[in-house]
PDB file of C-alpha atoms in Angstrom:
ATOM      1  CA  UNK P   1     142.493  92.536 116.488  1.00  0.00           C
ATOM      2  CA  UNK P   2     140.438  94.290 119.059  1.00  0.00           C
ATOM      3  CA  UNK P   3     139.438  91.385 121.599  1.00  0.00           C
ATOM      4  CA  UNK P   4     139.128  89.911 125.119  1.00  0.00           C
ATOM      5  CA  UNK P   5     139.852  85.947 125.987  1.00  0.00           C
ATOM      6  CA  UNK P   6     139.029  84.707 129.167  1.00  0.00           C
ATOM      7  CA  UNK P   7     140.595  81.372 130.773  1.00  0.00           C
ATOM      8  CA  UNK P   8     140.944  79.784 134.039  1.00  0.00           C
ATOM      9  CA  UNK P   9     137.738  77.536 134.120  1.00  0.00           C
ATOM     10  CA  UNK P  10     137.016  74.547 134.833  1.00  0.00           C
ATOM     11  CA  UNK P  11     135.273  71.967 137.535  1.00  0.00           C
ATOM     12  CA  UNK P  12     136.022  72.732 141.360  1.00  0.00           C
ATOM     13  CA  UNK P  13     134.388  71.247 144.237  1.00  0.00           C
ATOM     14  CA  UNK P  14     132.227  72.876 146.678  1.00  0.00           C
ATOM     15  CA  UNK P  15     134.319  75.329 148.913  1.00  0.00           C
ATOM     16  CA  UNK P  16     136.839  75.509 146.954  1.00  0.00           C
ATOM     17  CA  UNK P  17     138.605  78.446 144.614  1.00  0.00           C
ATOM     18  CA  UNK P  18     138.839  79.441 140.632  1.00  0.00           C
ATOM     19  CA  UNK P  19     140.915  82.817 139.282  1.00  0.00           C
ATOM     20  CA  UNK P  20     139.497  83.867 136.149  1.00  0.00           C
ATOM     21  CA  UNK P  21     141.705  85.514 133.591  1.00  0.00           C
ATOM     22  CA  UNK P  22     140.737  87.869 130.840  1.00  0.00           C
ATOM     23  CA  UNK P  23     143.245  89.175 128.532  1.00  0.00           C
ATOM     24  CA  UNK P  24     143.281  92.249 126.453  1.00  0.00           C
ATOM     25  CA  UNK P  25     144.405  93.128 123.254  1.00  0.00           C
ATOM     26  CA  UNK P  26     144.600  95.509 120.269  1.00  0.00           C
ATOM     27  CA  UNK P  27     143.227  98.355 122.510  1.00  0.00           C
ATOM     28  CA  UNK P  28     144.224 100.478 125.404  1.00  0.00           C
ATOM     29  CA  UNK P  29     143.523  98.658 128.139  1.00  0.00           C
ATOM     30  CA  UNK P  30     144.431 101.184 130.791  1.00  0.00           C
ATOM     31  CA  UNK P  31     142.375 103.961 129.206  1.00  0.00           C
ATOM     32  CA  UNK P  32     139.034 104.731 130.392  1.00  0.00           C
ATOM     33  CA  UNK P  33     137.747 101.264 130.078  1.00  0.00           C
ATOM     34  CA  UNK P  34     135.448  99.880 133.280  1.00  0.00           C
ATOM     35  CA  UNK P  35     135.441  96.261 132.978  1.00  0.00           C
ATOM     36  CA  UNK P  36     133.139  93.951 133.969  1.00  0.00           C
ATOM     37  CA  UNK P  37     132.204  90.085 134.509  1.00  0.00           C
ATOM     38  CA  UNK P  38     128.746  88.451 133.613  1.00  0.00           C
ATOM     39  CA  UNK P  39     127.827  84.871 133.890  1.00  0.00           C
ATOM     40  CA  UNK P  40     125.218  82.833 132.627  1.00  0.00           C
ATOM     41  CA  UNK P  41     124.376  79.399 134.348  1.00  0.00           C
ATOM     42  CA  UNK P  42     123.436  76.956 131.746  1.00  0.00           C
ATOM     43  CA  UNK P  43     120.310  77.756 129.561  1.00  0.00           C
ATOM     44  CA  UNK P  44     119.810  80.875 131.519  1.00  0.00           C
ATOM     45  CA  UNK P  45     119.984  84.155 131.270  1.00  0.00           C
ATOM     46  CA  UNK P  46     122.836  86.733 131.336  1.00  0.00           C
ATOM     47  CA  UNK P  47     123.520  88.044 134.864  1.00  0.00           C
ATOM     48  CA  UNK P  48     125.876  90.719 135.633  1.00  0.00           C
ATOM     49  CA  UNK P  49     128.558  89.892 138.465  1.00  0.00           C
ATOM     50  CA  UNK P  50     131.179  92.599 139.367  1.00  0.00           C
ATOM     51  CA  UNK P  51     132.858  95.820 138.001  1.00  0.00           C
ATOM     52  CA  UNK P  52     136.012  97.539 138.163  1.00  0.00           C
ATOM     53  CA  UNK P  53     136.953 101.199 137.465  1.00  0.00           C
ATOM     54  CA  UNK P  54     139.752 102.046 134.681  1.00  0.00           C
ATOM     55  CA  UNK P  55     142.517 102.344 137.719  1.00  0.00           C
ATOM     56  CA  UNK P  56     141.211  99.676 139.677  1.00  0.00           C
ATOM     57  CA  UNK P  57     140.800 101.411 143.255  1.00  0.00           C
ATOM     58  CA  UNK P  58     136.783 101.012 142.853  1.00  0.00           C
ATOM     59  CA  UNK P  59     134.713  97.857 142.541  1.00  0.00           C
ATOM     60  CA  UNK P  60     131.302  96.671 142.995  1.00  0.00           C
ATOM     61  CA  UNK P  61     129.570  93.259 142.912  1.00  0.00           C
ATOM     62  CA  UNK P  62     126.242  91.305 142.784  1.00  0.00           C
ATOM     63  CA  UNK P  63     125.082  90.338 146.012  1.00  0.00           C
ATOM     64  CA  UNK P  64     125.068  86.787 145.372  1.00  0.00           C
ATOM     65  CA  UNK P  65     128.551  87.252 144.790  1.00  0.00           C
ATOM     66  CA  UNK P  66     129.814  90.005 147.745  1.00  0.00           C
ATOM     67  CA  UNK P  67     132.605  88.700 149.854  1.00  0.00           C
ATOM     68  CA  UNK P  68     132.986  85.600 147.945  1.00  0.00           C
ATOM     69  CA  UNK P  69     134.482  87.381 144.423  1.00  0.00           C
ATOM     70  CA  UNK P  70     137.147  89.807 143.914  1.00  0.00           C
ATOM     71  CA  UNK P  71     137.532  91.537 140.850  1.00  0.00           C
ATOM     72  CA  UNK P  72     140.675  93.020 139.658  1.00  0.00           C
ATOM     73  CA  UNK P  73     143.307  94.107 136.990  1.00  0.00           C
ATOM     74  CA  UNK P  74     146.505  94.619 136.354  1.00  0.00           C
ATOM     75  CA  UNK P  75     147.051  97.283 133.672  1.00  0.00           C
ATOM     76  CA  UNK P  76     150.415  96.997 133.136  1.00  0.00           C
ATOM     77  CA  UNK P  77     149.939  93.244 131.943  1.00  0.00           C
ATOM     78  CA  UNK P  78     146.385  94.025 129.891  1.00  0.00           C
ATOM     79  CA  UNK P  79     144.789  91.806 132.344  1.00  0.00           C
ATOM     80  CA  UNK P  80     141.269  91.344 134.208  1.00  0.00           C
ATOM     81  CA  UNK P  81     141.030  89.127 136.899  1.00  0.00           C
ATOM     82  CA  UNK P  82     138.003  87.441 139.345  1.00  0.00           C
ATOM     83  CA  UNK P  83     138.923  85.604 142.570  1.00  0.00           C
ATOM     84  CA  UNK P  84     136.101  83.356 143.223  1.00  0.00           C
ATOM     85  CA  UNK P  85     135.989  81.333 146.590  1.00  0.00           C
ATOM     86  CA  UNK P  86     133.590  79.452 148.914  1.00  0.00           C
ATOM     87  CA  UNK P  87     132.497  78.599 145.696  1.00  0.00           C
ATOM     88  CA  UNK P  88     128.818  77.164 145.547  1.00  0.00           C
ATOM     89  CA  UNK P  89     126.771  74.822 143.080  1.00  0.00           C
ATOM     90  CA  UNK P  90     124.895  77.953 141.917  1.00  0.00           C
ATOM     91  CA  UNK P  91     127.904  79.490 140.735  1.00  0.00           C
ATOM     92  CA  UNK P  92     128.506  77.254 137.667  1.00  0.00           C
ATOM     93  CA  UNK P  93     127.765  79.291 134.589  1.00  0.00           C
ATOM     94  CA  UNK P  94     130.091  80.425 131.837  1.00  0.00           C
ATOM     95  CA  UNK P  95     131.881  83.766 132.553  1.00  0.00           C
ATOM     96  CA  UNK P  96     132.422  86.543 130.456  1.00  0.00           C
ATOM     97  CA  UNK P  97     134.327  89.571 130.621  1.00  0.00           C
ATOM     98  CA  UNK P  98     132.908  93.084 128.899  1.00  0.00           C
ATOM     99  CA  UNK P  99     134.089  96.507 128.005  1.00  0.00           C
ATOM    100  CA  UNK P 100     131.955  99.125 129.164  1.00  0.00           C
ATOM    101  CA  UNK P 101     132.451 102.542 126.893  1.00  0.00           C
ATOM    102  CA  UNK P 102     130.339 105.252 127.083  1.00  0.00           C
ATOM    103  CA  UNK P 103     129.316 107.783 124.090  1.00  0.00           C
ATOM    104  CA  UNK P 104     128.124 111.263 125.013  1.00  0.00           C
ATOM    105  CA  UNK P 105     124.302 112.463 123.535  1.00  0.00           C
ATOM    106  CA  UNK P 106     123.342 115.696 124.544  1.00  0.00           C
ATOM    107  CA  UNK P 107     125.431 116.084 127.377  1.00  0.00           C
ATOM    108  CA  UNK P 108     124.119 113.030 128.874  1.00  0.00           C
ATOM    109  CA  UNK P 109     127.170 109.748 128.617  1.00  0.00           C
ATOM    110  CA  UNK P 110     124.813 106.283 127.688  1.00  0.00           C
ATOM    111  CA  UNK P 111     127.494 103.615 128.654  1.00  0.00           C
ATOM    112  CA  UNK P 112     127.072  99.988 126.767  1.00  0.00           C
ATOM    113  CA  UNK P 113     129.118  96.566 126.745  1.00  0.00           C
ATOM    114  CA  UNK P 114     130.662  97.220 123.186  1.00  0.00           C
ATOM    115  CA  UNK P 115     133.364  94.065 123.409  1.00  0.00           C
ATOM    116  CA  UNK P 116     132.516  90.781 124.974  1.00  0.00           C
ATOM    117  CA  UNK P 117     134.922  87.742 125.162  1.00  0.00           C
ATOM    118  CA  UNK P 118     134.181  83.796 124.098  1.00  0.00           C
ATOM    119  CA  UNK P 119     133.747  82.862 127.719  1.00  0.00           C
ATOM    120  CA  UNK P 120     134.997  80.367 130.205  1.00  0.00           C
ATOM    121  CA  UNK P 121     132.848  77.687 131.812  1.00  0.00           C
ATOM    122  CA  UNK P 122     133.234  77.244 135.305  1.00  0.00           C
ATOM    123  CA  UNK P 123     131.601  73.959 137.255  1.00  0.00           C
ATOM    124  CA  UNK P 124     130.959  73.374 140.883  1.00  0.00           C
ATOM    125  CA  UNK P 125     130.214  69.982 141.527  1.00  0.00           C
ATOM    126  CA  UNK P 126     131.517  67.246 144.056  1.00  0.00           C
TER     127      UNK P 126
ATOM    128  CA  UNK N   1     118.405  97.283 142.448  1.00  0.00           C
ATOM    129  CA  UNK N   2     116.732  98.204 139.102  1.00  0.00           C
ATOM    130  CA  UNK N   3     114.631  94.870 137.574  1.00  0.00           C
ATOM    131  CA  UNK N   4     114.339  94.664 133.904  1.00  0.00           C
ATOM    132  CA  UNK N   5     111.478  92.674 132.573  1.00  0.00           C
ATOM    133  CA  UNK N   6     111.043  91.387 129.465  1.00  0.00           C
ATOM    134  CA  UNK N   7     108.208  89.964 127.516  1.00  0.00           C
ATOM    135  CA  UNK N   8     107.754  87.531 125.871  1.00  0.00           C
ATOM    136  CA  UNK N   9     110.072  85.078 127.050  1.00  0.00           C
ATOM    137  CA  UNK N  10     110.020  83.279 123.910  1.00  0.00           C
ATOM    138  CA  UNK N  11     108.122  84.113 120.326  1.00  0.00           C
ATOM    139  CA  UNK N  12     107.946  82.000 117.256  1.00  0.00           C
ATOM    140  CA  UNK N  13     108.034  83.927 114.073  1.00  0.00           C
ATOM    141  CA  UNK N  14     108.731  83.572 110.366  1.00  0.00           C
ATOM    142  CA  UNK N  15     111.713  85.035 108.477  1.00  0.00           C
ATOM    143  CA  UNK N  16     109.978  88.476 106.845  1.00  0.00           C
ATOM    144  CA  UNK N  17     107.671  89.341 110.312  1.00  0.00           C
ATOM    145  CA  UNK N  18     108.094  92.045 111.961  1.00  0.00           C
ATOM    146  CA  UNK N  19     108.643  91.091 115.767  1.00  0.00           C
ATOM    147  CA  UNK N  20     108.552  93.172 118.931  1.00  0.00           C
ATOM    148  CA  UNK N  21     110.092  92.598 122.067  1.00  0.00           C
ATOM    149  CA  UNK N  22     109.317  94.460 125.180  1.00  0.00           C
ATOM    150  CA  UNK N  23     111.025  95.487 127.994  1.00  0.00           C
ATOM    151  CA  UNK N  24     109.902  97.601 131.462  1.00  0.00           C
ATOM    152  CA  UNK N  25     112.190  99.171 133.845  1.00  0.00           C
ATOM    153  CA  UNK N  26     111.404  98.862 137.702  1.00  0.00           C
ATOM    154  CA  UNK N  27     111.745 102.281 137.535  1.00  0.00           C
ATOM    155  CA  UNK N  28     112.723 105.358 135.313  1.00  0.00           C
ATOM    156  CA  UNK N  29     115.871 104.971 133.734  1.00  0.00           C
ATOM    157  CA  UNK N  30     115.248 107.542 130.923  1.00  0.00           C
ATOM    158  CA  UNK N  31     116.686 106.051 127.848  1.00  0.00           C
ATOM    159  CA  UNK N  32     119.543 104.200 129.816  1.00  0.00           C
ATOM    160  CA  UNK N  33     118.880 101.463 127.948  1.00  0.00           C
ATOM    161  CA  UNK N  34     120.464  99.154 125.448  1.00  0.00           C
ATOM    162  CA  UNK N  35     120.016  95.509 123.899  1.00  0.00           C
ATOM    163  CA  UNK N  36     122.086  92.990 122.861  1.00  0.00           C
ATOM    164  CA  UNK N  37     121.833  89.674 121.199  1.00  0.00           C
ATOM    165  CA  UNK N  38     123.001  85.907 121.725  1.00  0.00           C
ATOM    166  CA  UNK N  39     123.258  83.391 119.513  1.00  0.00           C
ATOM    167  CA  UNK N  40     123.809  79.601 120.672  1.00  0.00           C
ATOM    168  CA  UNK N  41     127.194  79.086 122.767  1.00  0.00           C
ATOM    169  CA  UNK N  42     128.307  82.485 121.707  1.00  0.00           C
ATOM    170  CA  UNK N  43     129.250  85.780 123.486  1.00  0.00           C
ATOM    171  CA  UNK N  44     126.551  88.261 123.626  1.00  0.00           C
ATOM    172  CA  UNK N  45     126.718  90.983 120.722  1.00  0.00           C
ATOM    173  CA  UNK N  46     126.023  94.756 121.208  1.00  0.00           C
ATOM    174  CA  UNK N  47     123.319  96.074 118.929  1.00  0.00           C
ATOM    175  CA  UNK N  48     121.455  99.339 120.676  1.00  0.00           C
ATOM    176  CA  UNK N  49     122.174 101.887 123.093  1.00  0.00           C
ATOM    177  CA  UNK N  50     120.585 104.765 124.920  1.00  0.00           C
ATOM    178  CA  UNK N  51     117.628 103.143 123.820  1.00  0.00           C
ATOM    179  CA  UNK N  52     117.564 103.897 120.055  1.00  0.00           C
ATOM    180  CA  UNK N  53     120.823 104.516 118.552  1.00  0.00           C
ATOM    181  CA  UNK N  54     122.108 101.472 116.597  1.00  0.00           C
ATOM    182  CA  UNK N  55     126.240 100.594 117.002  1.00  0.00           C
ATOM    183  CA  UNK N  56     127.522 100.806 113.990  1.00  0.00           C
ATOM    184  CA  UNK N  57     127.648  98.116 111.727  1.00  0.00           C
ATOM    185  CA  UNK N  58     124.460  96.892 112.858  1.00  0.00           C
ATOM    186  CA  UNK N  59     121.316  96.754 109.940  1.00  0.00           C
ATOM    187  CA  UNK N  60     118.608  99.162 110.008  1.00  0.00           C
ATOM    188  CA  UNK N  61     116.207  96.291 110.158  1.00  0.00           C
ATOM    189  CA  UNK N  62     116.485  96.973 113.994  1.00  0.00           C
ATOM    190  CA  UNK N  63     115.037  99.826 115.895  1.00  0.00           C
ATOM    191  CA  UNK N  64     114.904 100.257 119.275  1.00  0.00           C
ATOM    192  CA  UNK N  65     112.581 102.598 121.059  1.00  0.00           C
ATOM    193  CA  UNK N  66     110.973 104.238 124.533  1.00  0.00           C
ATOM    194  CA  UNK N  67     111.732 106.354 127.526  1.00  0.00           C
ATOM    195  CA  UNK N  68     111.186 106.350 131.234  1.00  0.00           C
ATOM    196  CA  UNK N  69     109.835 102.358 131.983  1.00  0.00           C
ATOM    197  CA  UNK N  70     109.223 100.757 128.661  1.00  0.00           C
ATOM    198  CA  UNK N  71     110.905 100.062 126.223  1.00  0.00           C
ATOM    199  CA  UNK N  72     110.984  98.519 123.013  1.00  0.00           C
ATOM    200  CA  UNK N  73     113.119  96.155 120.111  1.00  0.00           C
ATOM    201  CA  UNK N  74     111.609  95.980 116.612  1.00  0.00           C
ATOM    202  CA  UNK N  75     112.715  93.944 113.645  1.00  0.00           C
ATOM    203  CA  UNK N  76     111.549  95.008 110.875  1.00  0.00           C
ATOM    204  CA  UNK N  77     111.875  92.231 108.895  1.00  0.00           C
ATOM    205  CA  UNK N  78     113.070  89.147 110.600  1.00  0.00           C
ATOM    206  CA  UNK N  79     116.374  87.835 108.275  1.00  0.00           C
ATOM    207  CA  UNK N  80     117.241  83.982 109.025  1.00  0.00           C
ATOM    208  CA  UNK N  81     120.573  85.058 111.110  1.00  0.00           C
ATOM    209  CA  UNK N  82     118.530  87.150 113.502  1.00  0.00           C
ATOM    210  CA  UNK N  83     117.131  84.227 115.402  1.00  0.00           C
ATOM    211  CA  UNK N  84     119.037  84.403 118.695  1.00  0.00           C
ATOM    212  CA  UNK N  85     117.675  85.949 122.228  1.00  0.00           C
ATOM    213  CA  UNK N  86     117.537  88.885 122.792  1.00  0.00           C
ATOM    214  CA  UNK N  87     118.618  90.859 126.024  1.00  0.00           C
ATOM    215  CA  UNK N  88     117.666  94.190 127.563  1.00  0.00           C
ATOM    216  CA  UNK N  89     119.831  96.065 129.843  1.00  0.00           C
ATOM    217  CA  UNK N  90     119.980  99.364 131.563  1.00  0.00           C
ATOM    218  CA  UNK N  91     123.063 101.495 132.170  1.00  0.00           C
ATOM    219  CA  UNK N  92     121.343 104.309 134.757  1.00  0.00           C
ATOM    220  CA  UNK N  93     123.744 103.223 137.612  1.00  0.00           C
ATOM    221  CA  UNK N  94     125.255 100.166 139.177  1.00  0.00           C
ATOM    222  CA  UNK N  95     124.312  97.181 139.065  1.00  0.00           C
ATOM    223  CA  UNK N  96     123.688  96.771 135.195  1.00  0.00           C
ATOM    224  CA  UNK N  97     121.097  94.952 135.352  1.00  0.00           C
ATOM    225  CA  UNK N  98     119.769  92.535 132.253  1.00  0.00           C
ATOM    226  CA  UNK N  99     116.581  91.431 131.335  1.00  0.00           C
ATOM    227  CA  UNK N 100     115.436  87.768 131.371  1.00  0.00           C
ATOM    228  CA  UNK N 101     115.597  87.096 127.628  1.00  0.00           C
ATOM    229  CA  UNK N 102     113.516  86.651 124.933  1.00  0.00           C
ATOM    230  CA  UNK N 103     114.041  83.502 122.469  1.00  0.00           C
ATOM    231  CA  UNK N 104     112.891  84.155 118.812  1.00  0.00           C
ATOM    232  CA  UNK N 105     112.616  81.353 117.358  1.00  0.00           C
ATOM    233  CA  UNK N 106     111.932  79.895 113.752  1.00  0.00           C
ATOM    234  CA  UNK N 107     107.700  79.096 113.205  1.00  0.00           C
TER     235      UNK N 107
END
């Protein structure tokens, strides 16, 4: 079965540090995949956080998020990752990791978030 | 950054309406643009991209539409599982930005 699961949430203090996990399976996962992590803070919307290319060497985030996050993968172990530190109350939100595929119409490529996992719920609170 | 903004925020409907939801670029993204929809304590599901082309799998009773700034979702005929919110989103570069939301809800 094609499908993402996240993991590594749960309640952290102010200040302190979460790694978020998202796991890959039943598709290439070191193909031409960009992956990406959105949250959404309870009964809000969905925000988009960070992104990584296929090979990992580029990356870009959210501002509310730049020099606090680090996104990453290893492809070799089917595996997205986020660092998050200095971690603040406005943080908490569930996160979700997406594939981002593309689809080619007329020579232009329209890329889309095509696979979504379940989510993990991350709190800050003291 | 590229805002999306969608209206309304919320509609109340009955199943067999046709509903509309709106959604306006900050600027012209072409038809970089796709929607998705989110049920209660579930993931976000892919339903449109480049603005009109339905993933497969999804029904025909959705239709997406517009160029440039605006945008639109249609359901043709509103079926009891399609209350959920619905998201915009555009795909013309980084960051992908979503819309706000709209919540249809049951009249």
């Amino acid at each position: 079965e094609v499908q993402l699961v996240e993991s590594g949430g749960g309640l952290v203090q102010p200040g302190g540090s979460l790694r978020l996990s998202c796991a890959a399976s039943g598709f290439t996962f070191s193909s031409s995949y960009w992956m990406h992590w959105v949250r959404q803070a309870p009964g809000k919307g969905l925000v988009w956080v960070s992104r990584i290319n296929s090979d990992g060497t580029s990356t870009s985030y959210a501002d509310s998020v730049k020099g606090r996050f680090t996104i990453s993968r290893d492809n070799a172990k089917n595996t997205l990752y986020l660092e998050m530190n200095s971690l603040r109350v406005e943080d908490t939100a569930v996160y979700y990791c997406a594939r981002e595929v593309g689809t080619v119409i007329n020579t232009n490529k329209y890329w889309y978030f095509d696979l979504w996992g379940r989510g993990t719920l991350v709190t800050v609170s003291s | 950054d590229i805002q999306m903004t969608q209206s309304p925020s919320s509609l109340s409907a009955s199943v067999g309406d046709r509903v509309t939801i709106t959604c306006r670029a900050s600027q012209s993204i072409g038809t970089y643009l796709n929607w998705y929809q989110q049920k209660p304590g579930k993931a976000p599901k892919f339903l449109i991209y480049a603005a009109s082309s339905l993933q497969s799998g999804v029904p025909s009773r959705f239709s997406g539409s517009g160029s440039g700034t605006d945008f639109t979702l249609t359901i043709s005929s509103l079926q009891p599982e399609d209350f959920a919110t619905y998201y915009c989103q555009h795909s013309y570069n980084m960051p992908r930005t979503f819309g706000q939301g709209t919540k249809v809800e049951i009249k």
